[in-house]
Structure formats: structure tokens, C-alpha cells
Tab-separated table of C-alpha atoms in Angstrom:
chain	number	residue	atom	x	y	z
A	1	MET	CA	80.268	117.762	109.601
A	2	ARG	CA	81.806	115.696	112.408
A	3	SER	CA	84.960	115.231	110.374
A	4	GLU	CA	85.269	119.017	109.991
A	5	ILE	CA	84.729	119.531	113.723
A	6	LEU	CA	87.447	117.013	114.525
A	7	THR	CA	89.834	118.673	112.081
A	8	ILE	CA	89.348	122.072	113.722
A	9	LEU	CA	89.733	120.658	117.244
A	10	ARG	CA	92.909	118.777	116.279
A	11	LYS	CA	94.458	121.870	114.712
A	12	ALA	CA	93.841	123.717	117.978
A	13	GLY	CA	96.489	121.520	119.630
A	14	GLY	CA	94.592	120.951	122.852
A	15	GLU	CA	93.331	124.519	123.203
A	16	TYR	CA	89.627	125.176	123.661
A	17	ILE	CA	87.556	126.170	120.635
A	18	SER	CA	84.277	127.927	121.310
A	19	GLY	CA	80.975	126.607	120.084
A	20	ALA	CA	80.288	130.026	118.546
A	21	TYR	CA	83.490	129.813	116.467
A	22	LEU	CA	82.667	126.279	115.281
A	23	ALA	CA	79.110	127.314	114.414
A	24	GLU	CA	80.284	130.335	112.409
A	25	LYS	CA	83.075	128.412	110.697
A	26	LEU	CA	80.754	125.582	109.633
A	27	SER	CA	77.667	127.734	108.996
A	28	VAL	CA	75.419	125.883	111.445
A	29	SER	CA	73.814	126.647	114.795
A	30	ARG	CA	75.550	126.203	118.138
A	31	THR	CA	72.882	123.607	118.960
A	32	ALA	CA	73.899	121.612	115.883
A	33	ILE	CA	77.535	121.765	117.013
A	34	TRP	CA	76.559	120.523	120.478
A	35	LYS	CA	74.609	117.599	118.971
A	36	HIS	CA	77.599	116.593	116.818
A	37	ILE	CA	79.913	116.807	119.839
A	38	CYS	CA	77.565	114.530	121.773
A	39	ALA	CA	77.547	112.064	118.880
A	40	LEU	CA	81.353	112.107	118.710
A	41	LYS	CA	81.530	111.359	122.427
A	42	GLU	CA	79.222	108.379	121.910
A	43	GLU	CA	81.622	107.125	119.200
A	44	GLY	CA	84.437	107.137	121.754
A	45	TYR	CA	86.056	110.542	121.342
A	46	ASP	CA	87.148	112.109	124.623
A	47	ILE	CA	86.129	115.739	124.186
A	48	ASP	CA	86.251	118.113	127.130
A	49	SER	CA	83.499	120.740	127.304
A	50	LYS	CA	83.877	123.819	129.463
A	51	SER	CA	81.389	126.659	129.840
A	52	ARG	CA	82.588	129.889	128.170
A	53	ASN	CA	85.682	128.127	126.839
A	54	GLY	CA	84.192	125.639	124.400
A	55	TYR	CA	85.548	122.252	123.406
A	56	ARG	CA	88.903	120.548	123.184
A	57	ILE	CA	89.803	117.049	122.081
A	58	ILE	CA	91.727	114.911	124.562
A	59	SER	CA	91.905	111.557	122.778
A	60	SER	CA	90.455	109.650	119.844
A	61	PRO	CA	89.232	106.053	119.601
A	62	ASP	CA	91.113	103.665	117.337
A	63	LEU	CA	88.474	103.696	114.616
A	64	LEU	CA	89.136	103.471	110.883
A	65	THR	CA	86.768	106.313	110.020
A	66	PRO	CA	87.576	108.711	107.174
A	67	GLY	CA	88.234	111.485	109.687
A	68	GLU	CA	90.766	109.438	111.636
A	69	ILE	CA	92.492	108.166	108.486
A	70	ASN	CA	92.652	111.588	106.825
A	71	ALA	CA	94.264	113.045	109.941
A	72	VAL	CA	97.290	110.752	109.428
A	73	LEU	CA	97.296	109.843	105.726
A	74	ALA	CA	100.204	111.213	103.662
A	75	THR	CA	99.467	109.811	100.194
A	76	ASN	CA	98.528	111.521	96.943
A	77	VAL	CA	96.088	108.945	95.531
A	78	PHE	CA	95.666	105.864	97.721
A	79	GLY	CA	92.945	106.589	100.253
A	80	CYS	CA	91.743	109.597	98.215
A	81	VAL	CA	88.231	108.215	98.645
A	82	ILE	CA	87.281	106.183	101.717
A	83	LYS	CA	84.175	104.046	102.006
A	84	TYR	CA	83.715	103.186	105.663
A	85	TYR	CA	81.529	100.522	107.231
A	86	LYS	CA	80.992	99.481	110.815
A	87	THR	CA	80.296	96.019	109.473
A	88	VAL	CA	80.212	94.500	105.992
A	89	SER	CA	80.074	91.009	104.587
A	90	SER	CA	83.353	91.436	102.668
A	91	THR	CA	85.376	94.547	101.854
A	92	ASN	CA	86.445	92.924	98.561
A	93	ASN	CA	82.833	92.437	97.519
A	94	ALA	CA	81.993	96.027	98.460
A	95	ALA	CA	85.062	97.284	96.559
A	96	LYS	CA	84.074	95.320	93.434
A	97	LEU	CA	80.650	96.971	93.424
A	98	LEU	CA	82.290	100.394	93.682
A	99	ALA	CA	84.785	99.543	90.945
A	100	GLN	CA	81.926	98.522	88.651
A	101	GLN	CA	80.432	101.956	89.305
A	102	ASP	CA	83.644	103.654	88.088
A	103	ALA	CA	85.132	104.399	91.516
A	104	ARG	CA	88.432	106.251	91.297
A	105	GLU	CA	91.726	104.420	91.457
A	106	GLY	CA	93.012	104.577	95.016
A	107	THR	CA	89.566	104.262	96.588
A	108	ILE	CA	89.634	102.101	99.715
A	109	VAL	CA	86.898	100.189	101.510
A	110	VAL	CA	87.460	99.724	105.243
A	111	SER	CA	85.272	98.030	107.810
A	112	GLU	CA	85.506	97.587	111.556
A	113	GLU	CA	84.481	93.938	111.024
A	114	GLN	CA	83.529	91.503	108.277
A	115	GLY	CA	80.737	88.998	108.474
A	116	ASN	CA	82.122	86.820	105.705
A	117	GLY	CA	85.738	87.804	105.088
A	118	LYS	CA	87.319	86.097	102.091
A	119	GLY	CA	90.649	84.351	101.687
A	120	ARG	CA	92.213	82.484	98.800
A	121	LEU	CA	90.566	79.335	97.456
A	122	SER	CA	87.184	80.320	98.978
A	123	ARG	CA	88.475	80.163	102.555
A	124	CYS	CA	86.917	82.349	105.253
A	125	TRP	CA	88.899	85.022	107.073
A	126	PHE	CA	88.238	85.684	110.770
A	127	SER	CA	87.557	89.446	111.094
A	128	PRO	CA	86.508	90.556	114.614
A	129	ALA	CA	85.202	94.069	115.276
A	130	GLN	CA	87.793	96.834	115.846
A	131	LYS	CA	90.619	94.324	116.269
A	132	GLY	CA	92.204	94.297	112.816
A	133	ILE	CA	92.533	96.024	109.478
A	134	TRP	CA	89.987	94.722	106.991
A	135	CYS	CA	90.560	96.815	103.891
A	136	SER	CA	90.351	96.617	100.091
A	137	LEU	CA	92.057	98.914	97.580
A	138	ILE	CA	90.840	99.607	94.041
A	139	LEU	CA	93.484	99.831	91.311
A	140	ARG	CA	93.155	100.485	87.588
A	141	PRO	CA	96.663	99.510	86.444
A	142	PRO	CA	98.003	100.193	82.951
A	143	PHE	CA	99.713	96.815	82.545
A	144	LEU	CA	98.455	93.595	80.956
A	145	PRO	CA	96.124	91.114	82.707
A	146	GLN	CA	98.801	88.415	82.965
A	147	GLU	CA	100.789	90.715	85.233
A	148	ALA	CA	97.942	91.268	87.703
A	149	PRO	CA	98.940	88.377	90.032
A	150	LYS	CA	102.102	90.286	90.816
A	151	CYS	CA	99.947	92.889	92.582
A	152	THR	CA	99.771	90.348	95.424
A	153	LEU	CA	103.569	90.396	95.635
A	154	MET	CA	103.534	94.193	95.632
A	155	ALA	CA	101.013	94.244	98.476
A	156	ALA	CA	102.988	91.690	100.489
A	157	VAL	CA	106.193	93.714	100.164
A	158	SER	CA	104.418	96.936	101.123
A	159	ILE	CA	102.665	95.451	104.161
A	160	CYS	CA	105.853	93.736	105.287
A	161	LYS	CA	107.831	96.994	105.083
A	162	ALA	CA	105.138	98.981	106.906
A	163	ILE	CA	104.856	96.478	109.769
A	164	ARG	CA	108.635	96.288	110.186
A	165	SER	CA	108.985	100.070	110.105
A	166	LEU	CA	106.115	100.879	112.479
A	167	THR	CA	106.454	98.032	114.994
A	168	GLY	CA	109.907	96.514	114.510
A	169	VAL	CA	108.332	93.061	114.116
A	170	GLN	CA	110.443	91.087	111.628
A	171	VAL	CA	107.702	89.507	109.567
A	172	GLY	CA	108.274	87.481	106.398
A	173	ILE	CA	106.315	86.606	103.269
A	174	LYS	CA	105.034	83.115	102.532
A	175	TRP	CA	104.312	82.669	98.833
A	176	PRO	CA	101.978	83.799	97.482
A	177	ASN	CA	99.779	85.821	99.811
A	178	ASP	CA	100.521	85.379	103.521
A	179	ILE	CA	102.699	87.315	105.941
A	180	LEU	CA	103.987	85.267	108.843
A	181	TYR	CA	105.761	85.689	112.151
A	182	ASN	CA	107.536	82.614	113.500
A	183	GLY	CA	105.472	80.418	111.195
A	184	LYS	CA	102.105	81.868	112.250
A	185	LYS	CA	99.845	83.821	109.918
A	186	LEU	CA	99.544	87.517	110.630
A	187	VAL	CA	98.245	88.835	107.296
A	188	GLY	CA	96.291	87.423	104.371
A	189	ILE	CA	96.043	89.087	100.961
A	190	LEU	CA	93.371	88.407	98.347
A	191	THR	CA	93.795	89.928	94.872
A	192	GLU	CA	90.871	89.812	92.455
A	193	MET	CA	90.707	91.126	88.884
A	194	ASN	CA	88.190	92.097	86.254
A	195	ALA	CA	89.742	92.211	82.796
A	196	GLU	CA	89.297	91.874	79.058
A	197	MET	CA	91.708	90.170	76.673
A	198	ASP	CA	94.227	92.998	76.548
A	199	ARG	CA	93.335	95.338	79.409
A	200	ILE	CA	92.558	95.330	83.110
A	201	ASN	CA	89.326	97.018	84.126
A	202	TYR	CA	90.190	96.921	87.808
A	203	VAL	CA	92.160	95.040	90.430
A	204	ILE	CA	91.003	94.710	94.045
A	205	ILE	CA	93.670	94.108	96.674
A	206	GLY	CA	92.081	92.869	99.884
A	207	MET	CA	94.074	92.881	103.118
A	208	GLY	CA	93.220	91.132	106.366
A	209	ILE	CA	95.631	92.089	109.154
A	210	ASN	CA	95.415	90.769	112.711
A	211	VAL	CA	96.372	93.851	114.702
A	212	ASN	CA	94.913	93.810	118.223
A	213	VAL	CA	93.341	90.346	118.230
A	214	THR	CA	93.829	88.467	121.503
A	215	VAL	CA	94.254	84.708	121.801
A	216	LYS	CA	90.809	84.500	123.409
A	217	ASP	CA	89.303	86.369	120.424
A	218	MET	CA	90.497	83.676	118.023
A	219	PRO	CA	88.562	80.506	117.280
A	220	VAL	CA	90.260	77.518	118.901
A	221	GLU	CA	90.998	75.925	115.538
A	222	ILE	CA	93.336	78.744	114.417
A	223	ARG	CA	95.098	79.595	117.675
A	224	ASN	CA	98.110	77.443	116.806
A	225	THR	CA	98.440	78.765	113.265
A	226	ALA	CA	97.557	82.479	113.519
A	227	THR	CA	98.819	85.409	115.551
A	228	SER	CA	98.456	89.183	115.878
A	229	LEU	CA	100.715	92.175	116.482
A	230	LEU	CA	99.243	92.510	119.981
A	231	GLN	CA	100.201	88.917	120.773
A	232	ILE	CA	103.712	89.418	119.366
A	233	ILE	CA	104.697	92.690	121.028
A	234	GLY	CA	102.398	92.663	124.040
A	235	LYS	CA	100.700	96.010	123.452
A	236	LYS	CA	98.111	97.515	121.155
A	237	VAL	CA	99.094	99.006	117.817
A	238	SER	CA	97.294	101.953	116.233
A	239	ARG	CA	95.280	100.521	113.380
A	240	VAL	CA	94.985	103.950	111.760
A	241	ARG	CA	98.733	104.557	111.720
A	242	LEU	CA	99.446	101.072	110.415
A	243	LEU	CA	96.863	101.372	107.633
A	244	CYS	CA	98.225	104.774	106.600
A	245	ALA	CA	101.791	103.413	106.590
A	246	ILE	CA	100.695	100.507	104.375
A	247	LEU	CA	98.907	102.814	101.933
A	248	ALA	CA	102.008	105.008	101.700
A	249	GLU	CA	104.220	101.998	100.966
A	250	LEU	CA	101.711	100.645	98.429
A	251	GLU	CA	101.503	103.950	96.600
A	252	ASN	CA	105.285	104.208	96.437
A	253	GLU	CA	105.714	100.640	95.145
A	254	TYR	CA	102.915	101.123	92.603
A	255	GLU	CA	104.648	104.203	91.195
A	256	ILE	CA	107.892	102.226	90.927
A	257	ILE	CA	106.093	99.488	88.994
A	258	LYS	CA	104.511	101.957	86.570
A	259	ALA	CA	107.901	103.570	85.940
A	260	ALA	CA	110.244	100.567	85.964
A	261	GLY	CA	108.164	97.395	85.865
A	262	PHE	CA	107.911	94.662	88.476
A	263	ALA	CA	111.601	93.679	88.635
A	264	PRO	CA	112.453	95.911	91.656
A	265	ILE	CA	109.422	94.572	93.547
A	266	LEU	CA	110.314	90.948	92.820
A	267	GLU	CA	113.791	91.519	94.245
A	268	GLN	CA	112.333	93.018	97.423
A	269	TRP	CA	109.887	90.119	97.687
A	270	LYS	CA	112.772	87.629	97.563
A	271	LYS	CA	114.500	89.493	100.389
A	272	TYR	CA	111.475	89.125	102.665
A	273	SER	CA	110.501	85.600	101.548
A	274	VAL	CA	110.315	82.756	104.067
A	275	THR	CA	109.408	80.303	101.288
A	276	LEU	CA	112.480	80.377	99.074
A	277	GLY	CA	115.078	77.794	100.060
A	278	GLN	CA	112.506	75.697	101.934
A	279	LYS	CA	111.185	72.238	101.145
A	280	VAL	CA	107.539	72.541	100.186
A	281	LYS	CA	104.525	70.461	99.310
A	282	VAL	CA	102.577	71.900	96.386
A	283	ILE	CA	98.916	70.895	96.384
A	284	GLY	CA	97.345	71.560	92.996
A	285	ILE	CA	93.989	70.812	91.436
A	286	ASN	CA	95.210	67.743	89.561
A	287	GLU	CA	98.546	66.897	91.157
A	288	THR	CA	100.661	67.183	94.296
A	289	PHE	CA	104.439	67.282	94.321
A	290	TYR	CA	107.337	67.928	96.685
A	291	GLY	CA	110.502	69.897	96.175
A	292	LYS	CA	112.629	72.861	97.153
A	293	ALA	CA	111.329	76.368	96.434
A	294	VAL	CA	114.204	77.932	94.529
A	295	ASP	CA	112.876	81.125	92.943
A	296	ILE	CA	109.938	83.048	91.517
A	297	ASP	CA	109.789	83.878	87.830
A	298	ASP	CA	109.008	87.193	86.156
A	299	TYR	CA	105.288	86.518	86.488
A	300	GLY	CA	105.407	85.723	90.201
A	301	ALA	CA	105.025	81.957	89.805
A	302	LEU	CA	106.919	79.819	92.323
A	303	LEU	CA	109.666	77.618	90.878
A	304	VAL	CA	110.101	74.303	92.690
A	305	ASP	CA	113.000	71.911	92.128
A	306	THR	CA	111.620	68.394	92.536
A	307	GLY	CA	115.015	66.802	91.936
A	308	GLU	CA	113.933	65.735	88.474
A	309	LYS	CA	112.791	69.024	86.992
A	310	ILE	CA	111.742	72.572	87.835
A	311	GLU	CA	107.999	72.769	88.351
A	312	ARG	CA	106.112	76.060	88.061
A	313	ALA	CA	103.334	76.731	90.594
A	314	LEU	CA	100.729	79.417	89.922
A	315	ALA	CA	99.204	81.270	92.848
A	316	GLY	CA	95.597	80.778	91.822
A	317	ASP	CA	95.915	77.017	91.450
A	318	VAL	CA	97.763	75.727	94.474
A	319	SER	CA	98.341	75.702	98.207
A	320	ILE	CA	101.821	75.512	99.676
A	321	ARG	CA	102.633	73.522	102.809
A	322	PRO	CA	105.973	72.865	104.551
A	323	ALA	CA	107.232	69.482	103.372
A	324	GLU	CA	108.316	66.746	105.728
A	325	LYS	CA	110.163	64.958	102.968
């Protein structure tokens, strides 16, 4: 109901809409309309009320509610269904439960905060309330399970393009799942899959994006290694517009992959990479080695020239650090 009220008020373009019109349009009483308006005001919407004139919307809070997202979203599939939380332990965990219940491809889970956000290799992800984009996307791709890790590369390219386009911030991709600015982490991506031998049941792409996080918001231990768009450009960025831009880029790249395979995405990834050409330290489960990151192969694995041979690093097995050698 509140989403419908907001839609009508937005379409009015700042003109007043009477309570009687809203009540008739939505088949409820004028008292019910008034109660919903009061609730919207409590959520942060600035709605002007004037006797005999009705209501008009002046401004909206930067919330990732379905109503706010749908007002901006320009996709055909991604974001078709939105599961919204004020707080959740992990959007990836919530998305997996939905996927197991046959949620549609393109369904997203968004939360204003996460109590136990997840990163790669069981790391935690700092997710303060209403300061970032904590979102997971459900995919049901037609390709084979061994290609699923490349969904991380697809997401990194899409997020990188959206941030550059919307804010002008020249971010880059650190293999396999981080987006950096001047060496500091801005975005983390966590891709998880459920599959059988020859088919993928679902893929969850989780995105943690530091949008309006201040230095004081951050735990002391990550202040030297993490950043946010607010810290970079000195002003707040609309989380709704950024999320919608990312979903549009993701949907476009996904359609390219289904039509032409991953090759075009891999080439874009290389263009945005801040890992290729750098000396790296590869920390694996059973071994650690140094070398120069020279390429990624057709499966998204990082190829490292150790000086003796080309080693292949898989995203799920290793961490990459800048090498001092």
C-alpha cells in the first residue's frame, strides 16, 4: 500500500494529491491513507500535508526499500523480485534460502545492515546500517558448473563500470573479488553456487559496497585498508541509484555471456584489472609462491609467472597479496 501511495505522489511531480483521490484509487478509507502517510513520514519521507489540497512528496530517504528501488530501476529481470530487510545476518544466506524455495532468477536480497556479513575464505564483512549496499542476486545460469567462478569476474566488471559511470571514481579490480581505489578496498564480492555434476541449480552473487561509510564508522583495524565513496569524493552517493546502475550493468553483461560466452567479459576484466602486471604473493592451502601476475585463463584462474614456470591460482583456494620480492 505504501509503495502504491509513493508511486502516485511521485507521478504527481510535486503537485498535491487529495486524500479522497488516493482512497478511491487504492480502494481504502481516507483514514487508512492518513495512517500510511504518517508511517511513511516516520520512515523518513518528507511529505507535505495541506488541508483541502492533500499530500505531496518533497523528498525521500536513501533507503533500499522495494518502492525506492522500483522508482529508479530500469531492468527487465534483475530486481524483478526484491526481498528487503532492515537487518539480516547475511544477505547471501537469506538469498540461498530463497533460491532453495525456487525463487525466480533475478531476485535480489537487500538489507540496510548485516549482522554477520560474509567475505571470501570465511572472513567477516563490516556492514553498518544505511551506509552501504549489502545485496545478493540469485542467478540460474545455463552454463556448466566449472564456469560459475567467472560470475565473480562478471560482477566485478559490472560494479566497476557502474561506479565509474555514476561517480567518476576510477576504481580497479583486484583478482578475484575486490574493487579498489588507490589500493584500498571499496567493494567485496562473494559468489556461492549450488550445483550437480552437469548443471547449476543456482548461483548467489553477494556484493558489499562501502558507499557512505565515514572513517569514524570503520573499525580501527580496517581504516588503513578500506575506503568508501563518501571518503573518496567528499559527498554522499545515492545508494538506490548506484544499486540500480549495478543491476542494469549486471543484466547487460549476463545477456552478453548467454549469447557469446565469457570471452568479452574477460577482456573487460583485464582492462580494469589492477592485479595484472604486478608482483604478487599467492597464499594457498598447501603452498605459497611469488611471481608476476601475467594473465587470467578462460576459466578465470590467475596465471602467475614465477620465473621458472607459469602457476595457476584458483579463486577459491588462495589469497593474493602485493609481493615485496
